[in-house]
Amino acid sequence: MATPTPTPTSPASITASGGRGGFLLARARVAPGGRWAVRAQPAAAELVERSVNTIRFLAVDAVEKAKSGHPGLPMGCAPLGHVLFDEFLRFNPANHAWFDRDRFVLSAGHGCMLHYALLHLAGYQGVTIDDLKAFRQWGSRTPGHPENFETDGVEVTTGPLGQGFANAVGLALAEKHLAARFNKPDLTVVDHYTYVILGDGCQMEGVANEAASLAGHWGLGKLIAFYDDNHISIDGSTAIAFTEDVLARYEALGWHTIWVQNGNTGYDDIRAAIKEAKEVKDKPTLIKVTTTIGYGSPNKASTHSVHGSALGSKEVEATRKNLSWAHEPFHVPDEVKRYSVVPVELKLQNFKVITNKLFCCEEIQTCSSSLGSSSGCCILHSV
Amino acid sequence: MPEHETNLLFCLAYAGPLGQGIANAVGLALAEKHLAARFNKPDSEIVDHYTYCIVGDGCNMEGILTEACSLAGHWGLGKLIVFYDDNHISIDGDTEIAFTEDVSGRFEALGWHTLWVKNGNDGYDEIRKAIQEAKSVTDKPTMIKVTTTIGFGSPNKANSYAVHGAALGTSEVEATRANLGWPYEPFFVPEDVKSHWSRHIPQGAALEADWDAKFAQYEQKYPEDAATLKSIITGELPAGWADALPQYTTESPADATRNLSQQCLNALAKVVPGLIGGSADLASSNMTLLKMFGDFQKDTPEERNVRFGVREHGMGAICNGIALHTPGLIPYCATFFVFTDYMRGAMRISALSEAGVIYVMTHDSIGLGEDGPTHQPIEHLVSFRAMPNMLMFRPADGKETAGAYKLAVLNRKRPSILALSRQKLPHLPGTSIEGVAKGGYTISDNSTDNKPDYIIMSTGSEVEIAVKAAEELTKEGKTVRVVSFVCWELFDEQSDEYKESVLPEAVTARISIEAGSTLGWQKYVGSKGKTIGIDKFGASAPAPKIYKEYGITAENVIAAAKSL
């Protein structure tokens, strides 16, 4: 991949050098106060769909290659994952440990191929395509459940259900505490959100209720939880053992609740929900996102068999046909690659001086880039 | 005075660790609903009692309570009535500090009926009315929030955390006596109070006598059901029940012990009338479904497969309730062995309360492979060997699995854990059901004088590795004894003579191999032997690779032996 020439050295602008595959480049603009920020405009619907399927198939292919793993959640939560990571999450793929990044936890850790696929697309060097191909293999950086000490971009180790959700409450507590201690009227140095995806299993675990009760009591307004409401757990339909009113329980615990009824294709619904959640400052928010587990698999979607087993080569083929995904395993289409957040190669001299911080925020700004506006663009602001 | 035809059942288990008791109560109520569905007839309601439980703020904060209450709501346990002592105080002070949720709202979300007695201090009619109403709601459990003053009557300490867990002290005791107009000396029970309460003795005797008469009629009309119910009540197992366990030989098809466990459970289900249980959403992985029965649900409570959902702690404590409801109810529950971490509190109470719950724990080591270290037990075996009154079984094959089940069923006052493999294992020559009862026993030995060159000891999935190593060493002209240490507790209870016959003091060249912590093995291996195990976290990879990389191999056993 070509490194763009850093023509203007002033922080005020970095010119896009267009056309070369694999990069999203941007025109920089200095906002008042000299702050740099990446602002993402949602890509055109077609590109979003392609990105979402990329995520799905990276997961499907990795699980298939390993003959082990959990394809259902990644397939069902790919839309949510795409919108969250691509349009809302603030992070620097070149520096997974940047202090003021948004925190993301996958409490339903078995669905980690979703997280790995997103980290890969986002440009984290710790999750290359070879890492995805080595999913669940000895010595790989993509273990079967997320391990923070193994994979850059993974905040906490999850797998045992409910733990990640409680970790997220702790992450949000930390932000609120540090913000209260160190933010000044004229300078906000601690300002990030904590997002967590949890499933039916996590919701059944008592530890999640304990943590949620405290999050409500503490008014952790920058904690946003997504409840993957797919009605399936290992033993089958949730009708078998889990029929409580989850949203009502969270309301009783002092949370704000939202329901996205179509988590499969309702991208605007997902966006609107996250926006609303961010506006509620005095309560954490639970967004129930109704999805189809194993979305796209014609014979296994919505069943417990897609939760924790590889699809099998026949079903993988059928899914490819069903979603019109003609590509070979582990293929990331160029236009999806290009759209991803600014990759590591842009760690240039100029940026080092500034601080190397690149992050996305949700405000939409139009800009013209030499790539053409249809692929969306980012504007860099310094910090 | 309110009429009551029903019996009161108090919490029978050790309470103390908060939240356990309410989950036990859910189990007690489950047992009643189940037995009522199985044995009641249109003309004879032989099982008919309520379960009452008092919980406090502390219990309400514990996650286990929500797990158990979610199930109680799902199962529509209409004869479960819970009183929530709403006194706004916990050890660290006012509940404002850490507990400000809408408790009744939460219970309603869980499918409960809720009531509020605003004056629990002297609103006696309110309390009576609430209980009446709760009893009339038959399709949902009821939570009655009773607002009380903690330490009511103590003029200086009421309503403070100081009165929660410390003696009042002499001056406050005096002040309370003065405040409540109680001039009596300590431990005095006034005559009128005594006399009022004393009616419960004849009344209770009459209640039971009535029931005995009812049962006599029931026995006349429904002799078979009566016999079954009687055996559940007394806990007496049908004659020859253990013969129903599958008979395995070395010719039997190799299989994971989790599958062999399912065969044993299904065989037992046919002859043990009180066997009931299930899994925390892993029935298809734990292999715990009883195929001849359906699911225990709100409308089918006579069935015996209980679906606990992902609620391990609630599950364990509910099983304690089932076990302590009636001697002949034998509950089993299942999850991955590593998730005993999620229900250890309940397991300890099983051991302490002498509740013979059977814990079916599969995926018991690195042998589970790719799910990785979060799922691979390491320290769990030794941690349960350290727990008093807990039997920790790790069977190697079919015969040992059957043997473990036989002992688990027989031990009604000791809970059992069975650690079972995900991976396929061979049936080994030399294993036996009788051997399991000894806890540790010789499965192969080519020495003649109780002085083998080497003793290799192991459990479960590693016994076949021990056997392989022994074969190799034997080929080189050595005498080797292989010991299967399926249950340490039972071995420790054997006579000194027996122990000497298995582990002769004179033989110090001992090697242990187990895919778990080496801690504890020293007591059998001795200071001159060698332990082979895993004292670090596992890894996400195919199982055979992990075994190799972690040195759990026959080669290592042989090398260890030769180094001694």
PDB file of C-alpha atoms in Angstrom, chain B residues 86-261:
ATOM      1  CA  ASP B  86     -38.079  -3.129  53.261  1.00  0.00           C
ATOM      2  CA  ASN B  87     -36.223  -1.385  56.105  1.00  0.00           C
ATOM      3  CA  HIS B  88     -33.903   0.832  54.063  1.00  0.00           C
ATOM      4  CA  ILE B  89     -30.845  -0.246  55.969  1.00  0.00           C
ATOM      5  CA  SER B  90     -27.902  -2.472  55.127  1.00  0.00           C
ATOM      6  CA  ILE B  91     -24.558  -2.911  56.883  1.00  0.00           C
ATOM      7  CA  ASP B  92     -22.973   0.165  55.332  1.00  0.00           C
ATOM      8  CA  GLY B  93     -25.952   2.368  56.120  1.00  0.00           C
ATOM      9  CA  ASP B  94     -29.005   3.669  54.327  1.00  0.00           C
ATOM     10  CA  THR B  95     -29.909   1.921  51.082  1.00  0.00           C
ATOM     11  CA  GLU B  96     -29.715   5.375  49.473  1.00  0.00           C
ATOM     12  CA  ILE B  97     -26.000   4.758  49.359  1.00  0.00           C
ATOM     13  CA  ALA B  98     -26.030   1.911  46.828  1.00  0.00           C
ATOM     14  CA  PHE B  99     -29.513   0.513  46.281  1.00  0.00           C
ATOM     15  CA  THR B 100     -32.056   2.844  44.750  1.00  0.00           C
ATOM     16  CA  GLU B 101     -33.771   0.688  42.160  1.00  0.00           C
ATOM     17  CA  ASP B 102     -37.486   0.069  41.896  1.00  0.00           C
ATOM     18  CA  VAL B 103     -37.594  -3.391  43.426  1.00  0.00           C
ATOM     19  CA  SER B 104     -41.292  -4.001  42.856  1.00  0.00           C
ATOM     20  CA  GLY B 105     -40.850  -2.842  39.259  1.00  0.00           C
ATOM     21  CA  ARG B 106     -38.084  -5.378  38.812  1.00  0.00           C
ATOM     22  CA  PHE B 107     -40.161  -8.191  40.252  1.00  0.00           C
ATOM     23  CA  GLU B 108     -43.064  -7.266  37.982  1.00  0.00           C
ATOM     24  CA  ALA B 109     -40.725  -7.350  35.006  1.00  0.00           C
ATOM     25  CA  LEU B 110     -39.802 -10.874  36.120  1.00  0.00           C
ATOM     26  CA  GLY B 111     -43.448 -11.938  36.007  1.00  0.00           C
ATOM     27  CA  TRP B 112     -44.332 -11.688  39.706  1.00  0.00           C
ATOM     28  CA  HIS B 113     -47.389 -10.285  41.390  1.00  0.00           C
ATOM     29  CA  THR B 114     -46.356  -7.556  43.828  1.00  0.00           C
ATOM     30  CA  LEU B 115     -47.948  -6.043  46.940  1.00  0.00           C
ATOM     31  CA  TRP B 116     -46.881  -3.396  49.404  1.00  0.00           C
ATOM     32  CA  VAL B 117     -47.586  -3.465  53.111  1.00  0.00           C
ATOM     33  CA  LYS B 118     -46.707   0.108  54.020  1.00  0.00           C
ATOM     34  CA  ASN B 119     -46.853  -0.432  57.763  1.00  0.00           C
ATOM     35  CA  GLY B 120     -45.098  -3.619  58.641  1.00  0.00           C
ATOM     36  CA  ASN B 121     -44.531  -2.451  62.206  1.00  0.00           C
ATOM     37  CA  ASP B 122     -48.059  -2.733  63.502  1.00  0.00           C
ATOM     38  CA  GLY B 123     -50.269  -3.038  60.403  1.00  0.00           C
ATOM     39  CA  TYR B 124     -51.365  -6.570  61.308  1.00  0.00           C
ATOM     40  CA  ASP B 125     -54.494  -6.557  59.185  1.00  0.00           C
ATOM     41  CA  GLU B 126     -52.489  -5.251  56.246  1.00  0.00           C
ATOM     42  CA  ILE B 127     -50.119  -8.156  56.610  1.00  0.00           C
ATOM     43  CA  ARG B 128     -52.966 -10.638  56.854  1.00  0.00           C
ATOM     44  CA  LYS B 129     -54.694  -9.201  53.821  1.00  0.00           C
ATOM     45  CA  ALA B 130     -51.517  -9.297  51.784  1.00  0.00           C
ATOM     46  CA  ILE B 131     -50.920 -12.955  52.537  1.00  0.00           C
ATOM     47  CA  GLN B 132     -54.519 -13.729  51.682  1.00  0.00           C
ATOM     48  CA  GLU B 133     -54.226 -11.955  48.378  1.00  0.00           C
ATOM     49  CA  ALA B 134     -50.919 -13.617  47.609  1.00  0.00           C
ATOM     50  CA  LYS B 135     -52.443 -17.012  48.171  1.00  0.00           C
ATOM     51  CA  SER B 136     -55.314 -16.220  45.854  1.00  0.00           C
ATOM     52  CA  VAL B 137     -52.922 -15.479  42.967  1.00  0.00           C
ATOM     53  CA  THR B 138     -52.275 -18.967  41.711  1.00  0.00           C
ATOM     54  CA  ASP B 139     -50.429 -18.415  38.429  1.00  0.00           C
ATOM     55  CA  LYS B 140     -47.634 -16.127  39.587  1.00  0.00           C
ATOM     56  CA  PRO B 141     -45.354 -16.008  42.593  1.00  0.00           C
ATOM     57  CA  THR B 142     -45.988 -13.014  44.839  1.00  0.00           C
ATOM     58  CA  MET B 143     -43.564 -10.573  46.373  1.00  0.00           C
ATOM     59  CA  ILE B 144     -44.954  -8.661  49.356  1.00  0.00           C
ATOM     60  CA  LYS B 145     -42.856  -5.629  50.190  1.00  0.00           C
ATOM     61  CA  VAL B 146     -43.228  -5.035  53.930  1.00  0.00           C
ATOM     62  CA  THR B 147     -41.947  -1.699  55.122  1.00  0.00           C
ATOM     63  CA  THR B 148     -40.554  -2.109  58.609  1.00  0.00           C
ATOM     64  CA  THR B 149     -38.275  -0.331  61.013  1.00  0.00           C
ATOM     65  CA  ILE B 150     -35.131  -2.296  61.627  1.00  0.00           C
ATOM     66  CA  GLY B 151     -34.664  -2.744  65.346  1.00  0.00           C
ATOM     67  CA  PHE B 152     -38.204  -1.556  66.006  1.00  0.00           C
ATOM     68  CA  GLY B 153     -38.625  -0.577  69.637  1.00  0.00           C
ATOM     69  CA  SER B 154     -35.031   0.330  70.344  1.00  0.00           C
ATOM     70  CA  PRO B 155     -35.311   4.048  71.077  1.00  0.00           C
ATOM     71  CA  ASN B 156     -31.752   5.011  70.118  1.00  0.00           C
ATOM     72  CA  LYS B 157     -30.746   2.374  67.617  1.00  0.00           C
ATOM     73  CA  ALA B 158     -33.865   1.611  65.630  1.00  0.00           C
ATOM     74  CA  ASN B 159     -33.490   2.513  61.964  1.00  0.00           C
ATOM     75  CA  SER B 160     -29.721   2.544  62.013  1.00  0.00           C
ATOM     76  CA  TYR B 161     -27.186   0.095  60.725  1.00  0.00           C
ATOM     77  CA  ALA B 162     -25.818  -0.275  64.235  1.00  0.00           C
ATOM     78  CA  VAL B 163     -28.775  -2.413  65.145  1.00  0.00           C
ATOM     79  CA  HIS B 164     -28.345  -4.703  62.120  1.00  0.00           C
ATOM     80  CA  GLY B 165     -25.552  -6.954  63.316  1.00  0.00           C
ATOM     81  CA  ALA B 166     -24.447  -6.035  66.851  1.00  0.00           C
ATOM     82  CA  ALA B 167     -25.918  -6.685  70.287  1.00  0.00           C
ATOM     83  CA  LEU B 168     -27.847  -3.711  71.638  1.00  0.00           C
ATOM     84  CA  GLY B 169     -25.736  -3.445  74.773  1.00  0.00           C
ATOM     85  CA  THR B 170     -27.137  -3.437  78.295  1.00  0.00           C
ATOM     86  CA  SER B 171     -28.255   0.161  78.492  1.00  0.00           C
ATOM     87  CA  GLU B 172     -30.067   0.013  75.160  1.00  0.00           C
ATOM     88  CA  VAL B 173     -31.671  -3.302  76.108  1.00  0.00           C
ATOM     89  CA  GLU B 174     -32.958  -1.532  79.204  1.00  0.00           C
ATOM     90  CA  ALA B 175     -34.109   1.440  77.193  1.00  0.00           C
ATOM     91  CA  THR B 176     -35.944  -0.834  74.758  1.00  0.00           C
ATOM     92  CA  ARG B 177     -37.675  -2.639  77.602  1.00  0.00           C
ATOM     93  CA  ALA B 178     -38.784   0.715  78.945  1.00  0.00           C
ATOM     94  CA  ASN B 179     -39.828   1.919  75.503  1.00  0.00           C
ATOM     95  CA  LEU B 180     -42.014  -1.092  74.745  1.00  0.00           C
ATOM     96  CA  GLY B 181     -43.362  -1.449  78.243  1.00  0.00           C
ATOM     97  CA  TRP B 182     -41.719  -4.833  78.725  1.00  0.00           C
ATOM     98  CA  PRO B 183     -40.837  -5.205  82.408  1.00  0.00           C
ATOM     99  CA  TYR B 184     -39.929  -8.861  82.284  1.00  0.00           C
ATOM    100  CA  GLU B 185     -36.565 -10.504  82.879  1.00  0.00           C
ATOM    101  CA  PRO B 186     -34.521 -12.006  80.017  1.00  0.00           C
ATOM    102  CA  PHE B 187     -35.917 -15.051  78.188  1.00  0.00           C
ATOM    103  CA  PHE B 188     -39.304 -14.722  79.854  1.00  0.00           C
ATOM    104  CA  VAL B 189     -42.303 -15.899  77.847  1.00  0.00           C
ATOM    105  CA  PRO B 190     -45.572 -14.564  79.326  1.00  0.00           C
ATOM    106  CA  GLU B 191     -48.158 -17.179  80.153  1.00  0.00           C
ATOM    107  CA  ASP B 192     -50.803 -15.919  77.782  1.00  0.00           C
ATOM    108  CA  VAL B 193     -48.363 -15.883  74.885  1.00  0.00           C
ATOM    109  CA  LYS B 194     -47.202 -19.381  75.755  1.00  0.00           C
ATOM    110  CA  SER B 195     -50.702 -20.627  75.979  1.00  0.00           C
ATOM    111  CA  HIS B 196     -51.719 -19.004  72.695  1.00  0.00           C
ATOM    112  CA  TRP B 197     -48.854 -20.591  70.811  1.00  0.00           C
ATOM    113  CA  SER B 198     -49.233 -23.953  72.456  1.00  0.00           C
ATOM    114  CA  ARG B 199     -52.271 -24.750  70.343  1.00  0.00           C
ATOM    115  CA  HIS B 200     -49.927 -25.400  67.442  1.00  0.00           C
ATOM    116  CA  ILE B 201     -48.839 -28.645  68.998  1.00  0.00           C
ATOM    117  CA  PRO B 202     -52.213 -30.352  68.922  1.00  0.00           C
ATOM    118  CA  GLN B 203     -53.137 -28.492  65.767  1.00  0.00           C
ATOM    119  CA  GLY B 204     -50.030 -29.632  63.979  1.00  0.00           C
ATOM    120  CA  ALA B 205     -50.513 -33.196  65.102  1.00  0.00           C
ATOM    121  CA  ALA B 206     -54.057 -33.038  63.800  1.00  0.00           C
ATOM    122  CA  LEU B 207     -52.905 -31.618  60.488  1.00  0.00           C
ATOM    123  CA  GLU B 208     -50.520 -34.501  60.026  1.00  0.00           C
ATOM    124  CA  ALA B 209     -53.045 -37.067  61.195  1.00  0.00           C
ATOM    125  CA  ASP B 210     -55.531 -35.755  58.658  1.00  0.00           C
ATOM    126  CA  TRP B 211     -52.943 -36.045  55.982  1.00  0.00           C
ATOM    127  CA  ASP B 212     -52.063 -39.581  57.051  1.00  0.00           C
ATOM    128  CA  ALA B 213     -55.706 -40.525  56.720  1.00  0.00           C
ATOM    129  CA  LYS B 214     -55.849 -38.887  53.326  1.00  0.00           C
ATOM    130  CA  PHE B 215     -52.778 -40.781  52.279  1.00  0.00           C
ATOM    131  CA  ALA B 216     -54.249 -44.056  53.485  1.00  0.00           C
ATOM    132  CA  GLN B 217     -57.195 -43.477  51.173  1.00  0.00           C
ATOM    133  CA  TYR B 218     -54.838 -42.467  48.394  1.00  0.00           C
ATOM    134  CA  GLU B 219     -52.872 -45.669  48.942  1.00  0.00           C
ATOM    135  CA  GLN B 220     -56.083 -47.690  48.641  1.00  0.00           C
ATOM    136  CA  LYS B 221     -57.183 -46.060  45.433  1.00  0.00           C
ATOM    137  CA  TYR B 222     -53.817 -45.474  43.767  1.00  0.00           C
ATOM    138  CA  PRO B 223     -51.383 -48.063  45.147  1.00  0.00           C
ATOM    139  CA  GLU B 224     -48.690 -47.625  42.512  1.00  0.00           C
ATOM    140  CA  ASP B 225     -48.542 -43.864  42.738  1.00  0.00           C
ATOM    141  CA  ALA B 226     -48.656 -44.099  46.509  1.00  0.00           C
ATOM    142  CA  ALA B 227     -45.683 -46.440  46.558  1.00  0.00           C
ATOM    143  CA  THR B 228     -43.696 -44.136  44.322  1.00  0.00           C
ATOM    144  CA  LEU B 229     -44.623 -41.079  46.341  1.00  0.00           C
ATOM    145  CA  LYS B 230     -43.735 -42.919  49.529  1.00  0.00           C
ATOM    146  CA  SER B 231     -40.312 -43.805  48.217  1.00  0.00           C
ATOM    147  CA  ILE B 232     -39.747 -40.175  47.299  1.00  0.00           C
ATOM    148  CA  ILE B 233     -40.875 -39.117  50.769  1.00  0.00           C
ATOM    149  CA  THR B 234     -38.697 -41.595  52.623  1.00  0.00           C
ATOM    150  CA  GLY B 235     -35.807 -41.537  50.186  1.00  0.00           C
ATOM    151  CA  GLU B 236     -35.717 -45.301  49.950  1.00  0.00           C
ATOM    152  CA  LEU B 237     -34.484 -46.291  46.534  1.00  0.00           C
ATOM    153  CA  PRO B 238     -36.140 -49.169  44.678  1.00  0.00           C
ATOM    154  CA  ALA B 239     -34.373 -52.508  45.119  1.00  0.00           C
ATOM    155  CA  GLY B 240     -31.678 -53.202  42.558  1.00  0.00           C
ATOM    156  CA  TRP B 241     -31.828 -49.715  41.130  1.00  0.00           C
ATOM    157  CA  ALA B 242     -28.073 -49.653  40.480  1.00  0.00           C
ATOM    158  CA  ASP B 243     -28.395 -52.594  38.129  1.00  0.00           C
ATOM    159  CA  ALA B 244     -30.050 -50.272  35.660  1.00  0.00           C
ATOM    160  CA  LEU B 245     -26.750 -48.492  35.104  1.00  0.00           C
ATOM    161  CA  PRO B 246     -25.201 -49.368  31.760  1.00  0.00           C
ATOM    162  CA  GLN B 247     -22.604 -52.123  31.755  1.00  0.00           C
ATOM    163  CA  TYR B 248     -19.538 -51.096  29.832  1.00  0.00           C
ATOM    164  CA  THR B 249     -16.665 -53.245  28.623  1.00  0.00           C
ATOM    165  CA  THR B 250     -13.491 -52.498  26.753  1.00  0.00           C
ATOM    166  CA  GLU B 251     -15.420 -53.431  23.610  1.00  0.00           C
ATOM    167  CA  SER B 252     -17.965 -50.659  24.145  1.00  0.00           C
ATOM    168  CA  PRO B 253     -17.594 -47.832  21.613  1.00  0.00           C
ATOM    169  CA  ALA B 254     -15.175 -45.137  22.747  1.00  0.00           C
ATOM    170  CA  ASP B 255     -17.025 -42.035  23.835  1.00  0.00           C
ATOM    171  CA  ALA B 256     -16.671 -38.812  25.745  1.00  0.00           C
ATOM    172  CA  THR B 257     -17.577 -39.224  29.382  1.00  0.00           C
ATOM    173  CA  ARG B 258     -20.185 -36.470  28.941  1.00  0.00           C
ATOM    174  CA  ASN B 259     -22.033 -38.805  26.581  1.00  0.00           C
ATOM    175  CA  LEU B 260     -21.591 -41.785  28.879  1.00  0.00           C
ATOM    176  CA  SER B 261     -22.981 -39.575  31.622  1.00  0.00           C
TER     177      SER B 261
END
